[in-house]
mmCIF file of C-alpha atoms in Angstrom:
data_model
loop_
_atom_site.group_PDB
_atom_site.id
_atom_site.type_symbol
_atom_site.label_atom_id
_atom_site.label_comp_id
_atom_site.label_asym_id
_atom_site.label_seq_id
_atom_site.Cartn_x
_atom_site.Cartn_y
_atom_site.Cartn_z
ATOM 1 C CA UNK Y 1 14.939 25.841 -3.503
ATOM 2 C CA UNK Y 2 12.820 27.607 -1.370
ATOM 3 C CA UNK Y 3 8.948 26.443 -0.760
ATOM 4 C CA UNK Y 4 9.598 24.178 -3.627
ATOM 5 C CA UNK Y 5 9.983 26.376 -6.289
ATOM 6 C CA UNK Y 6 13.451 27.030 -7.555
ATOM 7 C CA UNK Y 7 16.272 30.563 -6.595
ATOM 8 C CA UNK Y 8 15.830 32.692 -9.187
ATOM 9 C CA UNK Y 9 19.408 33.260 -11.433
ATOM 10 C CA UNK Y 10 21.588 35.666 -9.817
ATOM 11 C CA UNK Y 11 20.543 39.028 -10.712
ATOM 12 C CA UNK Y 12 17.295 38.176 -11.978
ATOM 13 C CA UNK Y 13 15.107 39.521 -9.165
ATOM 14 C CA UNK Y 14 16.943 42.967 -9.123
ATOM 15 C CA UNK Y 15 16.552 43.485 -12.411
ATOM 16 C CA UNK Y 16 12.783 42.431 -12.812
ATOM 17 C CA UNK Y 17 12.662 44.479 -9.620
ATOM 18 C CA UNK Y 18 13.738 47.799 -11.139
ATOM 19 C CA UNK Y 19 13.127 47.627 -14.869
ATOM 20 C CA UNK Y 20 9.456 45.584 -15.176
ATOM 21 C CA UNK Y 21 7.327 48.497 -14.861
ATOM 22 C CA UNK Y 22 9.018 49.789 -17.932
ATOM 23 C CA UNK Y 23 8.555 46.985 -19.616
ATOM 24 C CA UNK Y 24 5.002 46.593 -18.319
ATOM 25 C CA UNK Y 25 4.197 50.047 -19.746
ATOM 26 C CA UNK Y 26 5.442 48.724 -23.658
ATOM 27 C CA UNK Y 27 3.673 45.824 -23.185
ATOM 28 C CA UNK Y 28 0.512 47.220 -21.813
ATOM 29 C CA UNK Y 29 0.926 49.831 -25.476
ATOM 30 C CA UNK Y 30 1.586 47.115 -27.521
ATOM 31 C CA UNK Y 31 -1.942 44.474 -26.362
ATOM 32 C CA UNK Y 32 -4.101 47.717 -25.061
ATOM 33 C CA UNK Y 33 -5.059 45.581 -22.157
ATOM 34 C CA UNK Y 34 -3.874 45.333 -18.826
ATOM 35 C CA UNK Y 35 -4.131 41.598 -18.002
ATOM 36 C CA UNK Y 36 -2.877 40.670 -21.607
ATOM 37 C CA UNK Y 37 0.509 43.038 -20.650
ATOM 38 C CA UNK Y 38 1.030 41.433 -18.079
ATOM 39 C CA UNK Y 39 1.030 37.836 -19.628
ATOM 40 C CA UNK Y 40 3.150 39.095 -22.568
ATOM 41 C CA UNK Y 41 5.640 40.313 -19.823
ATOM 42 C CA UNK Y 42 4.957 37.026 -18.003
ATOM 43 C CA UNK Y 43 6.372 34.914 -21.297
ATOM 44 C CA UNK Y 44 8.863 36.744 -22.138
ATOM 45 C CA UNK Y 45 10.240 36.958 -18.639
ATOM 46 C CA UNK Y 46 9.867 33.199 -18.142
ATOM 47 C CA UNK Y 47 11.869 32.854 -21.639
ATOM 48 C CA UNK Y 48 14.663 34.879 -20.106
ATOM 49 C CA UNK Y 49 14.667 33.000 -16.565
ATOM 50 C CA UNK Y 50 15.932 29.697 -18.254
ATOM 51 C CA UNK Y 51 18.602 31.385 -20.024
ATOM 52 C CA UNK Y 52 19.186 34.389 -17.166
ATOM 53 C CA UNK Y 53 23.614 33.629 -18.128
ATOM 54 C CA UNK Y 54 23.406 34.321 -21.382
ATOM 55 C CA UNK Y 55 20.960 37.227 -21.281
ATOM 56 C CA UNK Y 56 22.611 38.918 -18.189
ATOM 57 C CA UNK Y 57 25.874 39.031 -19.775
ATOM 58 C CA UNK Y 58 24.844 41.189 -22.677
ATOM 59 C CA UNK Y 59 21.900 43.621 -22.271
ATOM 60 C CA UNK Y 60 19.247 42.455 -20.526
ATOM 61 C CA UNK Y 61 17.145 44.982 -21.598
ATOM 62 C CA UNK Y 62 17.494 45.300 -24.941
ATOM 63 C CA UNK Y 63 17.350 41.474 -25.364
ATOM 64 C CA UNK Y 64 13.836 41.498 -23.087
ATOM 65 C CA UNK Y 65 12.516 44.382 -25.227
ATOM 66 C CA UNK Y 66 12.857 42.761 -28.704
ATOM 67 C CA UNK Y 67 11.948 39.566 -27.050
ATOM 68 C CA UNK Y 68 8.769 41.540 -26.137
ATOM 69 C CA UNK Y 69 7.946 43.151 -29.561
ATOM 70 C CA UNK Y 70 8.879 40.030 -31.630
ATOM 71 C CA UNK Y 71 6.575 37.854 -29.265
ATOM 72 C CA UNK Y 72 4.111 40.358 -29.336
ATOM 73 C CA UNK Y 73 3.907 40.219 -33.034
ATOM 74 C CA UNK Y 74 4.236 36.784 -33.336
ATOM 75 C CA UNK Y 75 2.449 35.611 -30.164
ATOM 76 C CA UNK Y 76 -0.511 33.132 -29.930
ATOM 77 C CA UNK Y 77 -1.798 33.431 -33.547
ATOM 78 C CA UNK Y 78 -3.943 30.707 -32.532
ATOM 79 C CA UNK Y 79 -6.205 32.635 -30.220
ATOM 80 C CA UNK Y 80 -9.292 34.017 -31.482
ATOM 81 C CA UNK Y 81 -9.449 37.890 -31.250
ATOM 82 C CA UNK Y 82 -12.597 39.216 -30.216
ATOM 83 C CA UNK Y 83 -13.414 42.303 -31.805
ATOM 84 C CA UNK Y 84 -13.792 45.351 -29.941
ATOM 85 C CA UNK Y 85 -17.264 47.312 -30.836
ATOM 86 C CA UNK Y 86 -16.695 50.803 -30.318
ATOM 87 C CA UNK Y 87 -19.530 53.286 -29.158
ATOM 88 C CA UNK Y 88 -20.598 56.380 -30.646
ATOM 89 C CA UNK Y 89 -18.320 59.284 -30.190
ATOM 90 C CA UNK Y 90 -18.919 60.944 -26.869
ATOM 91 C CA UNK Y 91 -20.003 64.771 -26.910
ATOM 92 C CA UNK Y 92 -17.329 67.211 -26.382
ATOM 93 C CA UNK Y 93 -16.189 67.996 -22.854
ATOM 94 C CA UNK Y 94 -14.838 70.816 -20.912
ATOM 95 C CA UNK Y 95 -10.667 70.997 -21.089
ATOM 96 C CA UNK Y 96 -8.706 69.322 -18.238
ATOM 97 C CA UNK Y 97 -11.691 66.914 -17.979
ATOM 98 C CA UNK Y 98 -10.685 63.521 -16.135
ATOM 99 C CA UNK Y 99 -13.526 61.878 -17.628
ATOM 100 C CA UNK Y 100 -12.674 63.130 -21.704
ATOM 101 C CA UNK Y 101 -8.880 62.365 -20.971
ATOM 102 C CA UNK Y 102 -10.020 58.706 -20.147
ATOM 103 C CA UNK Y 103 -12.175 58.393 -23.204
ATOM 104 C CA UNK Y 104 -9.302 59.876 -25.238
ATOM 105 C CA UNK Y 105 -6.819 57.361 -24.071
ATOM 106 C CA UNK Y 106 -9.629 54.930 -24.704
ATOM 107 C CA UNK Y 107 -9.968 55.922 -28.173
ATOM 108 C CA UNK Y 108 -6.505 55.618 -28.628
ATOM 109 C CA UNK Y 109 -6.204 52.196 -27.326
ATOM 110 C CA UNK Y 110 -9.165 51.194 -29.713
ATOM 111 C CA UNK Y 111 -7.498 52.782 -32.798
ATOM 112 C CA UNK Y 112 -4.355 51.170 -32.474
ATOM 113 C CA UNK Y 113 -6.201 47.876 -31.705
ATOM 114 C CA UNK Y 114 -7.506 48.360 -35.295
ATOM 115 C CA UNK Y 115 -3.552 48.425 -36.699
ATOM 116 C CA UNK Y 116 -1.629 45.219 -37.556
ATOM 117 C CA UNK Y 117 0.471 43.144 -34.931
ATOM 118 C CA UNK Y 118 3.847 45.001 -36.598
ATOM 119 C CA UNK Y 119 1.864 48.018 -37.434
ATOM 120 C CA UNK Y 120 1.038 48.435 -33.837
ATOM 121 C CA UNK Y 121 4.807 47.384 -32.789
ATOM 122 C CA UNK Y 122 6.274 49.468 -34.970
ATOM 123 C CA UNK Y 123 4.050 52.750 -33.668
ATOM 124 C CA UNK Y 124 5.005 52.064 -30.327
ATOM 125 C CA UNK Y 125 8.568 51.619 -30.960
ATOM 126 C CA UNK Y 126 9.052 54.438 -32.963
ATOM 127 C CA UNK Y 127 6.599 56.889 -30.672
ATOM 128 C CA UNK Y 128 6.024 56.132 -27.348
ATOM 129 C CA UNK Y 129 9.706 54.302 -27.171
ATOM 130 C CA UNK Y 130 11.551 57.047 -29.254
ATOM 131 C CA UNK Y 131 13.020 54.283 -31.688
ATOM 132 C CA UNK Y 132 14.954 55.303 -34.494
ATOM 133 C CA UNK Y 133 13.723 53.498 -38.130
ATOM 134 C CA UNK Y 134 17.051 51.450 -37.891
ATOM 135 C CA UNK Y 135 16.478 50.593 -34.161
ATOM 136 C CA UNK Y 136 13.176 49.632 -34.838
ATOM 137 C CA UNK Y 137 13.727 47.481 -38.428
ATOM 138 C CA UNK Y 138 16.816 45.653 -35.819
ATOM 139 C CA UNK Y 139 14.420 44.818 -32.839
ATOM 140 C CA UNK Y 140 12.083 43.829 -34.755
ATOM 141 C CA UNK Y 141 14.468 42.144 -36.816
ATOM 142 C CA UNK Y 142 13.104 43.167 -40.626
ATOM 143 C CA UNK Y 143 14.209 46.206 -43.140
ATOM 144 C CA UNK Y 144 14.230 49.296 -42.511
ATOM 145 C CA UNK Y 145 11.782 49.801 -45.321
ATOM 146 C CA UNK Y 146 9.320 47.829 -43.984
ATOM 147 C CA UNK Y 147 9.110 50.104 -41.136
ATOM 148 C CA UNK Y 148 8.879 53.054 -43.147
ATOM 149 C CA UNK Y 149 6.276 51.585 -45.173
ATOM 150 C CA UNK Y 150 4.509 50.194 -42.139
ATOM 151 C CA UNK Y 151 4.910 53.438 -40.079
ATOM 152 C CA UNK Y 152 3.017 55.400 -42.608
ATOM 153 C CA UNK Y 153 0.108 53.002 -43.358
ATOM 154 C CA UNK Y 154 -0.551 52.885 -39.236
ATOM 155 C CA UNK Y 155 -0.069 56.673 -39.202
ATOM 156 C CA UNK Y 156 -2.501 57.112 -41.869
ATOM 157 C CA UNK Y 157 -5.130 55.076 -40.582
ATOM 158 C CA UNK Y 158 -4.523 56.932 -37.128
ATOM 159 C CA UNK Y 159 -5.136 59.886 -38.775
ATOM 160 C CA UNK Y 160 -8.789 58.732 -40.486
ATOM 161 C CA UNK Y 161 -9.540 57.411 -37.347
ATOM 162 C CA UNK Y 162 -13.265 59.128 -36.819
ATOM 163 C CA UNK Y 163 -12.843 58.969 -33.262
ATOM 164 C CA UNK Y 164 -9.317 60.566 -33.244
ATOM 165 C CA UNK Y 165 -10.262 62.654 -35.244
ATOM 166 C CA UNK Y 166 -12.970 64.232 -33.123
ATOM 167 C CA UNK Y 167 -9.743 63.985 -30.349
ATOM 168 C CA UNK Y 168 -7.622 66.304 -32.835
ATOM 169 C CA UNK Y 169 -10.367 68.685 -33.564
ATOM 170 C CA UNK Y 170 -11.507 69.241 -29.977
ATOM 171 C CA UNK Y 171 -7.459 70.273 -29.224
ATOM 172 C CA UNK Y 172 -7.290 72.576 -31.884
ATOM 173 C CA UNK Y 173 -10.768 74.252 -30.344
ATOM 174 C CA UNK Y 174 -9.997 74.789 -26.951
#
């Protein structure tokens, strides 16, 4: 013990050390909210610590990432979501604007806000993780149809998404 808290497992540090931003970065995709990421990470990471043996002699990281997605889909169903209003489109900007680029990413966040717990999970496995459908359908731990079918309902309500659709439209312009 050290200033009354327990040693971390062996290997536990290193490894939160060197592979939490990654996870940070799914987690932060999946809520759309820094401080929510972070306590998404926070559980899941406190789930592992008690059971560091078992989780360290497999792969950590696969184990910690579906721990992540099926938390995140599962996680505090009790809590009341606020719902986010979202503001009138903003008027088209200039390319390689730092200002539009923020309200695109912000528009992003928003539309996939507006997609299911697995809808959203599913998206970010299978886009901005690179997921196969089989990977996906086995960390999330249902059928492989169900992310097929899930996959196209989220992309299809990206895609009628007014504000990403004024974000298509504008790249096809410039």
């Amino acid at each position: 013990m050290t200033d009354g808290h327990p040693a971390p497992p062996e290997g536990f540090a290193e490894f939160v050390a060197t592979r939490s931003p990654a996870l940070l970065r799914s987690a932060w995709l999946l809520t759309g909210d820094a401080g929510r990421a972070e306590d998404l990470l926070q559980t899941v990471l406190a789930a592992a610590w008690q059971r560091w043996s078992t989780v360290s002699a497999g792969h950590p990281e696969a184990y910690l990432r579906r721990a992540l997605f099926t938390t995140y889909v599962s996680w505090w169903r009790r809590r009341w979501r606020a719902e986010v209003p979202s503001a009138a489109p903003p008027e088209r900007a200039v390319p390689d604007d730092p200002a539009r680029e923020s309200a695109d990413r912000d528009a992003l966040r928003r539309a996939l806000a507006r997609l299911s717990r697995q809808q959203r999970a599913i998206v970010v496995l299978r886009y901005a993780e690179d997921l196969s459908v089989e990977r996906t359908a086995e960390v999330l731990g249902c059928s492989t149809n169900t992310v097929k079918v899930q996959s196209s309902r989220a992309l299809r309500s990206l895609r009628t998404d007014p504000n990403l659709d004024l974000f298509t439209q504008r790249k096809v312009v410039s």
